[in-house]
Coordinates of C-alpha atoms in Angstrom, one line a residue:
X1 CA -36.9 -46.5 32.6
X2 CA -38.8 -49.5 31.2
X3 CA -41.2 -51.6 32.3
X4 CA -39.6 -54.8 34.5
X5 CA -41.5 -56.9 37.0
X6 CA -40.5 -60.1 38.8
X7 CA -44.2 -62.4 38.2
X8 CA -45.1 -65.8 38.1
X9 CA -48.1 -64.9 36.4
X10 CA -47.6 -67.3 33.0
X11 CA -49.8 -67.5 29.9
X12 CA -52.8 -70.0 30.9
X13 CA -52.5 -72.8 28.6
X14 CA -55.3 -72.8 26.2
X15 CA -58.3 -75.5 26.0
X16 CA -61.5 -76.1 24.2
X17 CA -64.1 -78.1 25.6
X18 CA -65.4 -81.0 23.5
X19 CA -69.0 -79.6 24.0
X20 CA -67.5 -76.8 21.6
X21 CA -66.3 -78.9 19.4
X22 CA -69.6 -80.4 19.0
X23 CA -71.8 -78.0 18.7
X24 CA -70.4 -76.9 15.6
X25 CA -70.0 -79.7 14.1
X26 CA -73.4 -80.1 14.6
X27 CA -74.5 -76.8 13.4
X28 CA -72.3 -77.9 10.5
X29 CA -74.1 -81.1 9.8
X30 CA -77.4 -78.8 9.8
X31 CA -76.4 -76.6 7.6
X32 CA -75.3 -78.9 5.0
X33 CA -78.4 -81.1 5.4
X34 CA -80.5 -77.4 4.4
X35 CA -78.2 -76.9 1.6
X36 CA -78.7 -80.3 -0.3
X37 CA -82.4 -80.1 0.4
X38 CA -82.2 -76.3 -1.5
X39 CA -80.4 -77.2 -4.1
X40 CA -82.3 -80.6 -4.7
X41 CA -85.9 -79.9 -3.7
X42 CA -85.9 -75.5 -4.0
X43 CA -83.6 -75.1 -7.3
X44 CA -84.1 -78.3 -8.8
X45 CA -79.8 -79.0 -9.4
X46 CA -78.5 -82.3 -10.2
X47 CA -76.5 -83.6 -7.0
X48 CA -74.7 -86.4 -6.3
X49 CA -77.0 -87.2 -3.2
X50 CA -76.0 -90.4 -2.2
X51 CA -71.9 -89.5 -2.0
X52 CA -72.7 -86.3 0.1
X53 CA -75.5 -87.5 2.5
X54 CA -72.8 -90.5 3.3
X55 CA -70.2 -88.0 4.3
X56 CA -72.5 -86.2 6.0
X57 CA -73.9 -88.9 8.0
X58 CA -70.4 -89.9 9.0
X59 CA -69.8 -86.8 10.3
X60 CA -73.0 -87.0 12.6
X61 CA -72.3 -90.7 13.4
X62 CA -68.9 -89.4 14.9
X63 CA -70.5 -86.6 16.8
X64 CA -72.7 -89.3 18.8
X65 CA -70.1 -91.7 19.3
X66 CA -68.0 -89.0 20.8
X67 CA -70.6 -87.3 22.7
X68 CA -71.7 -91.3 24.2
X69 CA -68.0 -92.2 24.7
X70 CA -66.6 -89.2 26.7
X71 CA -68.1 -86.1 29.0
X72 CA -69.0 -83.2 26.5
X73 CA -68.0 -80.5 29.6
X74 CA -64.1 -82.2 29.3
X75 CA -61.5 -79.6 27.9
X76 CA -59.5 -81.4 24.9
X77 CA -56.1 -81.5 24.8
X78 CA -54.8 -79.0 21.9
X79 CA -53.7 -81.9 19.5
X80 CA -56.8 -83.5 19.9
X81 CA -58.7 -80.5 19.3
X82 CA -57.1 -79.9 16.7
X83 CA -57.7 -83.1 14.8
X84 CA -61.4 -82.6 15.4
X85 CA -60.6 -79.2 13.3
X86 CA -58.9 -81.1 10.7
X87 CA -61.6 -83.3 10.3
X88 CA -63.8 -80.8 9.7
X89 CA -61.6 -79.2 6.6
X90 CA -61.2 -83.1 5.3
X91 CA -65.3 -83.8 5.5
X92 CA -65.9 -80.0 3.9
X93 CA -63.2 -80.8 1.2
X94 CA -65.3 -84.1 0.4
X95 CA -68.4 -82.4 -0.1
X96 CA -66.9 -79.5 -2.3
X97 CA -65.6 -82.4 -4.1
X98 CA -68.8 -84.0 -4.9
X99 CA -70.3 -80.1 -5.6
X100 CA -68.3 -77.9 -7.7
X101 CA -65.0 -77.2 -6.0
X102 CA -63.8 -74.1 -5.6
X103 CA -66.5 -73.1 -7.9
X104 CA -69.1 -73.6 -4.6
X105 CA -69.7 -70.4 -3.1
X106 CA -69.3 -72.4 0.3
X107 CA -65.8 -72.8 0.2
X108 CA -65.1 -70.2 2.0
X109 CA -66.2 -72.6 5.0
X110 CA -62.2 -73.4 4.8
X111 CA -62.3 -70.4 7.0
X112 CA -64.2 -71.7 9.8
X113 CA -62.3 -74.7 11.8
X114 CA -58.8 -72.4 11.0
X115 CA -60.2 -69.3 12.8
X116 CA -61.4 -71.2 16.0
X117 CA -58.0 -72.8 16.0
X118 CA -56.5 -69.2 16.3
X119 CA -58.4 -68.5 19.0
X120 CA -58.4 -71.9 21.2
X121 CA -55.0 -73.6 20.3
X122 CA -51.2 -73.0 19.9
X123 CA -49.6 -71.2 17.0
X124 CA -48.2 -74.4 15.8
X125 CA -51.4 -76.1 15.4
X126 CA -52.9 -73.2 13.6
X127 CA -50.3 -73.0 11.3
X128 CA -51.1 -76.9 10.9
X129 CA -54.5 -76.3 9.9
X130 CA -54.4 -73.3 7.6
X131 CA -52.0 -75.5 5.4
X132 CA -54.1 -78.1 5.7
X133 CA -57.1 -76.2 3.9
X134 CA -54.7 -74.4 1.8
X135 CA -53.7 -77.8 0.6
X136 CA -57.5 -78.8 0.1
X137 CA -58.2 -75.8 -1.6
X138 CA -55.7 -76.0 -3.9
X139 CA -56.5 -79.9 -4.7
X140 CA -60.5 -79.0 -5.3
X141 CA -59.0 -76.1 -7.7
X142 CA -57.7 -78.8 -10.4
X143 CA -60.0 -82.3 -8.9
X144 CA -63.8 -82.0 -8.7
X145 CA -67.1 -82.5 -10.5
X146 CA -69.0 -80.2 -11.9
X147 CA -70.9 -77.2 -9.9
X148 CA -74.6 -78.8 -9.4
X149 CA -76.0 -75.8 -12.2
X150 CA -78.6 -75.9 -15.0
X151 CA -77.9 -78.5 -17.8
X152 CA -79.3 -75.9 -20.0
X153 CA -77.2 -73.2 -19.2
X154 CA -74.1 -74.7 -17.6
X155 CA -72.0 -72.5 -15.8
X156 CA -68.2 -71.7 -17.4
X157 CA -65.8 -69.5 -14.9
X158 CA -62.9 -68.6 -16.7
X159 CA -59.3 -70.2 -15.3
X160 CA -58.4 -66.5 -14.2
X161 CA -61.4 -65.8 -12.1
X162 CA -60.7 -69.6 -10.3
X163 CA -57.8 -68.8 -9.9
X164 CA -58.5 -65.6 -8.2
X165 CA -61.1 -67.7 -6.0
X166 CA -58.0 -69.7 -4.8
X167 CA -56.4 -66.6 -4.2
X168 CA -58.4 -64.7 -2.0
X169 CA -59.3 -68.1 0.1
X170 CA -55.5 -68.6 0.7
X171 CA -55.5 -64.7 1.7
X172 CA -58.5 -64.6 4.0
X173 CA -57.5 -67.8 5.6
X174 CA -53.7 -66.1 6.5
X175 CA -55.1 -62.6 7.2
X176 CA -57.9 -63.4 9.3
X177 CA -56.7 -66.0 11.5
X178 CA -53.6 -63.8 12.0
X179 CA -55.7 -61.0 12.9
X180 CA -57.7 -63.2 15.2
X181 CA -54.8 -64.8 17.1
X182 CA -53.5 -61.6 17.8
X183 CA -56.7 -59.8 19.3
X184 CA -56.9 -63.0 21.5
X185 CA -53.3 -63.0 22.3
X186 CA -53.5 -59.7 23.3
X187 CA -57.2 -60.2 25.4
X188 CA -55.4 -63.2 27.4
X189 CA -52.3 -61.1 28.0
X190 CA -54.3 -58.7 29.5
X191 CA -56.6 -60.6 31.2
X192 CA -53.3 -62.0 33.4
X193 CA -52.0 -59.3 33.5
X194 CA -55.2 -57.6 36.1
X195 CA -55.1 -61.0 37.7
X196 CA -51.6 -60.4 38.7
X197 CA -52.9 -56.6 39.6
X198 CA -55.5 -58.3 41.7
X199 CA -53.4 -60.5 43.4
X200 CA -50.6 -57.9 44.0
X201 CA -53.5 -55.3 45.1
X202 CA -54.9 -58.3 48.1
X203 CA -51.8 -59.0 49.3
X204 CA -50.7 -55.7 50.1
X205 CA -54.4 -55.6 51.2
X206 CA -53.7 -58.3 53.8
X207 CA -50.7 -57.0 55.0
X208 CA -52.4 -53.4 56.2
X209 CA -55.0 -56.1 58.0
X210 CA -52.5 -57.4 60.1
X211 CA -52.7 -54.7 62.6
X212 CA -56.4 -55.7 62.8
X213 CA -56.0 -59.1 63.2
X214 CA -53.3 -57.8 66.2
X215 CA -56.2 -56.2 68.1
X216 CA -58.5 -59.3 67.6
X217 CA -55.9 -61.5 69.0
X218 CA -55.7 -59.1 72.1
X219 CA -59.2 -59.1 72.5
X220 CA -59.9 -62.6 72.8
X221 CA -57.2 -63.4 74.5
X222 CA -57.2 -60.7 77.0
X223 CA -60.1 -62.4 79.3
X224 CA -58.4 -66.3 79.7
X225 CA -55.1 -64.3 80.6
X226 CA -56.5 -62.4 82.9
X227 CA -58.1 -64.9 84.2
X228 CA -55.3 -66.6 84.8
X229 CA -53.7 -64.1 86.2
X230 CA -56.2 -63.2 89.2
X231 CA -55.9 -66.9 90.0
X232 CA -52.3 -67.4 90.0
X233 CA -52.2 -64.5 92.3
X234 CA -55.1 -66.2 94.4
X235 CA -53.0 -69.4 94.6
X236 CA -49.5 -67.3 95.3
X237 CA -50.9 -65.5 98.3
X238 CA -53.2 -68.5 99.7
X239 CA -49.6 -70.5 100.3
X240 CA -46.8 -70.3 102.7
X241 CA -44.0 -69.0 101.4
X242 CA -42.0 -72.3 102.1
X243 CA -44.2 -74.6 99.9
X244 CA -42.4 -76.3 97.4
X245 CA -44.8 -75.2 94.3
X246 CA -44.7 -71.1 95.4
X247 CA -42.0 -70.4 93.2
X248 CA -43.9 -71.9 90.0
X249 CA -46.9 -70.1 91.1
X250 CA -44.9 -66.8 91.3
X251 CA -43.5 -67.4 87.5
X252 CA -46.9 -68.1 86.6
X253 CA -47.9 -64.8 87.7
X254 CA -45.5 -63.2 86.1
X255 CA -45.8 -64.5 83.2
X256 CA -49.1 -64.4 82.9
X257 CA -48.4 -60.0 83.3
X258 CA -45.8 -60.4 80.7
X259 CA -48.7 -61.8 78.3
X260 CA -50.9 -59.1 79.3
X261 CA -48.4 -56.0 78.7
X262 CA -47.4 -57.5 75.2
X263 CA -51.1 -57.9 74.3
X264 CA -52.1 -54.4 75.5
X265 CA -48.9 -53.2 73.4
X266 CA -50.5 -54.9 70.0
X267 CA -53.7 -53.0 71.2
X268 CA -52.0 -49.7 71.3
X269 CA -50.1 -50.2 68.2
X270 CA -53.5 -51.2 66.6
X271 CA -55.8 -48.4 67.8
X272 CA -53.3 -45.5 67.1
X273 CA -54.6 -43.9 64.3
X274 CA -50.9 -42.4 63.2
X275 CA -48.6 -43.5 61.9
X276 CA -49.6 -46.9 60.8
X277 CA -53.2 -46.1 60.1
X278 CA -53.0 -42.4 58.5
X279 CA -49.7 -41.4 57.2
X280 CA -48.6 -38.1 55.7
X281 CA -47.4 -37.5 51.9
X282 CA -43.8 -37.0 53.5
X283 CA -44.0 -40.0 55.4
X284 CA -45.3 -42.4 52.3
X285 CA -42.7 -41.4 50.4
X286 CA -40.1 -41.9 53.0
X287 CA -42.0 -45.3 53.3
X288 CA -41.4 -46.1 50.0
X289 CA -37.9 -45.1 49.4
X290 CA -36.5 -46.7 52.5
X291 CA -36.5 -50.2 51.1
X292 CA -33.9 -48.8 47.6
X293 CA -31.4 -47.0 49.9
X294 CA -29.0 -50.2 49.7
X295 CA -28.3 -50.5 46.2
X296 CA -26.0 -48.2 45.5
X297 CA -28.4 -45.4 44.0
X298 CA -28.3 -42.0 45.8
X299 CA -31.9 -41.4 46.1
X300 CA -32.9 -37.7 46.6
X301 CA -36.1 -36.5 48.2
X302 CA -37.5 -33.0 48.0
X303 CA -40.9 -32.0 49.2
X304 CA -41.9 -28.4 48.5
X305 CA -43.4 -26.8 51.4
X306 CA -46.6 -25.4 50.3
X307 CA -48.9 -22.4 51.9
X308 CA -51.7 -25.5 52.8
X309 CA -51.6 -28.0 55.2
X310 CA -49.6 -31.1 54.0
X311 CA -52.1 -33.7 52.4
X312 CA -52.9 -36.6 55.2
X313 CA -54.3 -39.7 53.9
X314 CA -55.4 -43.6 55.6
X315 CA -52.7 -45.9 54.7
X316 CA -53.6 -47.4 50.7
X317 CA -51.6 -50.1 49.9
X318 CA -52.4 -49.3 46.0
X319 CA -50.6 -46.1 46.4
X320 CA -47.7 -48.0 48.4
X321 CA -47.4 -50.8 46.2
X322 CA -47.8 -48.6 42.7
X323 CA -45.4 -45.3 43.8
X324 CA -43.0 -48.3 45.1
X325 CA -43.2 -50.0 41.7
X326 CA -42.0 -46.9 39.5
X327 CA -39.5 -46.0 42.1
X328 CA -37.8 -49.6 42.0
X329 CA -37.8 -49.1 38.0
X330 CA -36.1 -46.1 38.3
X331 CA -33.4 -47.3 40.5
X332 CA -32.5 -50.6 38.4
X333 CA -32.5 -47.7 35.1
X334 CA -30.3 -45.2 37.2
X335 CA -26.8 -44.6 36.8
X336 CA -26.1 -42.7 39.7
X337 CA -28.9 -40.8 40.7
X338 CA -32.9 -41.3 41.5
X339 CA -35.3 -38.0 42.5
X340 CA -38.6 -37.7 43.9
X341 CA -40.1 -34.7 44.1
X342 CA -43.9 -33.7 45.6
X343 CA -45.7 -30.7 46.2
X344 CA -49.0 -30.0 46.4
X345 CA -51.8 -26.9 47.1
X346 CA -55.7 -26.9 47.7
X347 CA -56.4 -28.6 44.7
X348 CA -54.1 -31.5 43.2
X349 CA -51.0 -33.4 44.7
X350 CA -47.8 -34.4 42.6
X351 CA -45.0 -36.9 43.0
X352 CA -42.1 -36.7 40.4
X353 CA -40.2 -39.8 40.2
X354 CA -36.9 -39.4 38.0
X355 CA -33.7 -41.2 37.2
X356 CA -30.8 -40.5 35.2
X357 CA -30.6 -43.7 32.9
X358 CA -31.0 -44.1 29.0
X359 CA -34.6 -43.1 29.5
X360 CA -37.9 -44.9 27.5
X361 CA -37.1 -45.8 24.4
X362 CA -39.0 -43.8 21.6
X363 CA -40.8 -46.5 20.2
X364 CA -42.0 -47.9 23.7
X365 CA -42.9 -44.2 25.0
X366 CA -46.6 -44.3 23.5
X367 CA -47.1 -47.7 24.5
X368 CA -45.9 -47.4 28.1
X369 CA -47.9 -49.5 30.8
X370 CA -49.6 -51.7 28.5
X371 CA -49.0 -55.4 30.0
X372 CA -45.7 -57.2 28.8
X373 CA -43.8 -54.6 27.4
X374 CA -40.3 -55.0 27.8
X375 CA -37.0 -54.5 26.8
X376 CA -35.1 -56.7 29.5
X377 CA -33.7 -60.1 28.7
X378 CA -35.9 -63.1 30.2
X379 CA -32.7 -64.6 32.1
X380 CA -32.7 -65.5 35.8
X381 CA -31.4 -62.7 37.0
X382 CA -33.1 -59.7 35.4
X383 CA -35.9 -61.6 33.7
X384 CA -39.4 -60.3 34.1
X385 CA -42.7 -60.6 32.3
X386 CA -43.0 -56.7 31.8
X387 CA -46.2 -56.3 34.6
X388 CA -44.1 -53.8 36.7
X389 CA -45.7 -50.6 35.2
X390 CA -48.9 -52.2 34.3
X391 CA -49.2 -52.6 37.5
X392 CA -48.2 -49.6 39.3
X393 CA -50.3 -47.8 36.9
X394 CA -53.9 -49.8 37.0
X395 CA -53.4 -49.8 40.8
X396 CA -52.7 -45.5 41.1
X397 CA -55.4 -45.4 38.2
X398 CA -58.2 -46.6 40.5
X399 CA -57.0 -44.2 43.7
X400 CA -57.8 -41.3 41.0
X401 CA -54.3 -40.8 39.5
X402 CA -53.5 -39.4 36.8
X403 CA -49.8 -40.9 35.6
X404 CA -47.6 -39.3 32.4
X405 CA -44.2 -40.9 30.9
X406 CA -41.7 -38.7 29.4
X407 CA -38.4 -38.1 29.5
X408 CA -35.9 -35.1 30.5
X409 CA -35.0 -32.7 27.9
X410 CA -31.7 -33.3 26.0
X411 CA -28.6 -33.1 27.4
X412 CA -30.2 -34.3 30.8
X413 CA -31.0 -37.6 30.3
X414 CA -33.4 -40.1 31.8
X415 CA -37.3 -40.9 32.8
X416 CA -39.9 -38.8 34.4
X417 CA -43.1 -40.0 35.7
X418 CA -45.6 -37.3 36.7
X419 CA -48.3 -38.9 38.9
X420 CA -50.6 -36.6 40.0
X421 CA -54.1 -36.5 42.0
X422 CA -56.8 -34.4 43.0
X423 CA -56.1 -33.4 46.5
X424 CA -59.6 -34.8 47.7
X425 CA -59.4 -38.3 46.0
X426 CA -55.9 -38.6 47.4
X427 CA -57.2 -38.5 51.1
X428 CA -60.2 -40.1 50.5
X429 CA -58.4 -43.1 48.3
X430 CA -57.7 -45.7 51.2
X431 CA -61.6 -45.4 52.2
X432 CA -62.5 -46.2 48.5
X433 CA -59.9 -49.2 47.8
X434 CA -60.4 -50.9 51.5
X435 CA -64.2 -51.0 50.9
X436 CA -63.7 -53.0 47.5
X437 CA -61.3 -54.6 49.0
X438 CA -63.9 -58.1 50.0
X439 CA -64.8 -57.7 46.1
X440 CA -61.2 -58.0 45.0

């Protein structure tokens, strides 16, 4: 049993706001202005002023025509983005050009514009960009002027060492900004992934409201109807029976009961505090087997009768959702056959949920319930993003459960989940969820 779940939870598209953008390209222009005036005014070096201060003061022209042309707040599209990037490595290439090359200690600015790409922008663009500054970095290795150094004692790096240089900038710019797009791949994926949790955990939320909402209906409306009521009967008895409009007064009347007995019905049904409002361990399991009876799985329930009183909990739509979760996995994995098992005694309560399937795969067993982990083909019949356990397991996480993947020992095969709680936080779970429930 793997992880499936039917979502429409999607990866957000990624933007970066021009205001971004900006900023550091003007921290950029900063820094460079500090670096000529060091090197010119602090360490005395020949520069090429003119050539770099003109590059320079492009880049800052640019940066006030964009921020006067369009709102700074506006997310870019990724291809413009992305040029702004680009830009950046061209206008850096320049002034290495003008400074020493690869010989600057500054080139490994080529960094920079390539690792916010991997964390704001598609794969593609990145790519774009990292051979982009390889291909600058490799030009400034054979085409630039000298290193700004002491005519004195001019500065000779040996070929190998450049080359090494050249090396270790390709390297850091591929390492890096795969490392980086993968620790934000993995921070958006999960960052869905509780959205869909939270969305899941409200609706179910709102659905164990509804009986609430019943009784508020009942209550307002109870006064106008019977209102109504004592009037129509007023009017019915006022009237001889031979006036034409006694019949519509008797509907009326009746009616007007019929409204009354369904209303004090939703009351009832509202105010009872069993079964709907407080439900057994027996009866949320049968609750949440019912629905997989029909597919062809024989499902099998045991429940161990224990010397303590049966655990008795308010109805927690975390625990419905999440136990109903694992137990639809286990029927789409089954062959034949799905088990549930729960017992309990003063101090903890267990479910067992097992199937008879292939079982986790080895390789996926450690990594169970982490978000998008899935073996099952993306079609439209079985296609899923892999939330299904994520989700089960966050949601029976927070009512204080403690869950456990394995599977059965060889020649049985198939999944066990072990989800187990203390006794105490599994009757006292609803109480906890419905009050953070207006948070969620």
């Amino acid at each position: 049993m793997i992880d499936n779940a039917e979502s429409d939870i999607r990866y957000r598209r990624r933007f970066v706001r021009l205001d971004t953008i900006l900023r550091l390209r003007w921290l950029a222009v900063l820094g460079q202005l500090a670096a000529i005036f060091i090197v010119v005014q602090g360490l005395e070096f020949d520069l090429p002023l003119i050539p770099c201060v003109t590059v320079i003061g492009f880049s800052a022209l640019l940066n006030l025509a964009l921020q006067i042309a369009f709102n700074p707040r506006r997310p870019l599209e990724p291809l413009h983005a992305a040029g702004l990037l680009a830009l950046n490595i061209i206008e850096l290439a320049a002034l290495l050009f003008f400074t020493g090359g690869l010989q600057n200690p500054f080139s490994f600015l080529f960094l920079a514009p390539v690792l916010i790409s991997a964390t704001a922008l598609p794969t593609r663009l990145t790519l774009g960009l990292g051979l982009l500054a390889i291909a600058c970095a490799t030009a400034l290795g054979f085409v630039h002027l000298p290193l700004p150094w002491n005519s004195d004692e001019p500065l000779a790096l040996p070929p190998i060492y450049m080359t090494g240089v050249w090396l270790s900038i390709l390297l850091a710019i591929g390492v890096t900004s795969l490392y980086t797009f993968q620790v934000t791949e993995q921070a958006h994926k999960l960052s869905d992934a509780l959205a869909a949790t939270e969305l899941v955990l409200a609706r179910e939320q709102h659905l164990t409201q509804l009986d609430g909402l019943a009784a508020a209906a009942a209550h307002e409306l109870g006064t106008p109807l019977a209102t109504i009521f004592l009037i129509s009967r007023e009017l019915e008895r006022s009237i001889e029976p031979d006036n034409p409009i006694a019949g519509e007064l008797k509907t009326l009347s009746e009616q007007a009961k019929r409204c009354r007995d369904i209303l004090a019905k939703l009351t009832q049904l509202s105010a009872s505090d069993a079964p709907f409002d407080r439900m057994p361990l027996s009866t949320l399991i049968e609750e949440t087997v019912a629905p997989h009876r029909d597919f062809g799985i024989t499902i099998k329930v045991r429940i161990a009768v224990a010397g303590s009183q049966e655990p008795v909990g308010k109805r927690n739509p975390a625990i419905i959702y999440g136990l109903g979760n694992i137990l639809e996995n286990a029927v789409d994995f089954a062959r034949t056959e799905v088990e549930v098992n729960a017992w309990w005694n003063a101090e903890t309560v267990e479910i067992v949920v097992s199937d008879d399937g292939p079982g986790i795969a080895p390789d996926l067993l450690k990594r169970i319930g982490e978000p998008y982990l899935s073996r099952r083909p993306a079609d439209g019949n079985h296609g899923g993003l892999g939330l299904g356990i994520f989700i089960a397991r966050t949601l029976l996480e927070r009512t204080g459960a403690r869950l456990s993947f394995t599977n059965r020992t060889f020649p049985d095969h198939g999944a066990v989940v072990h989800i187990t709680w203390p006794r105490e936080r599994f009757e006292t779970a609803s109480n906890q969820e419905n009050a953070a429930a207006p948070a969620a």
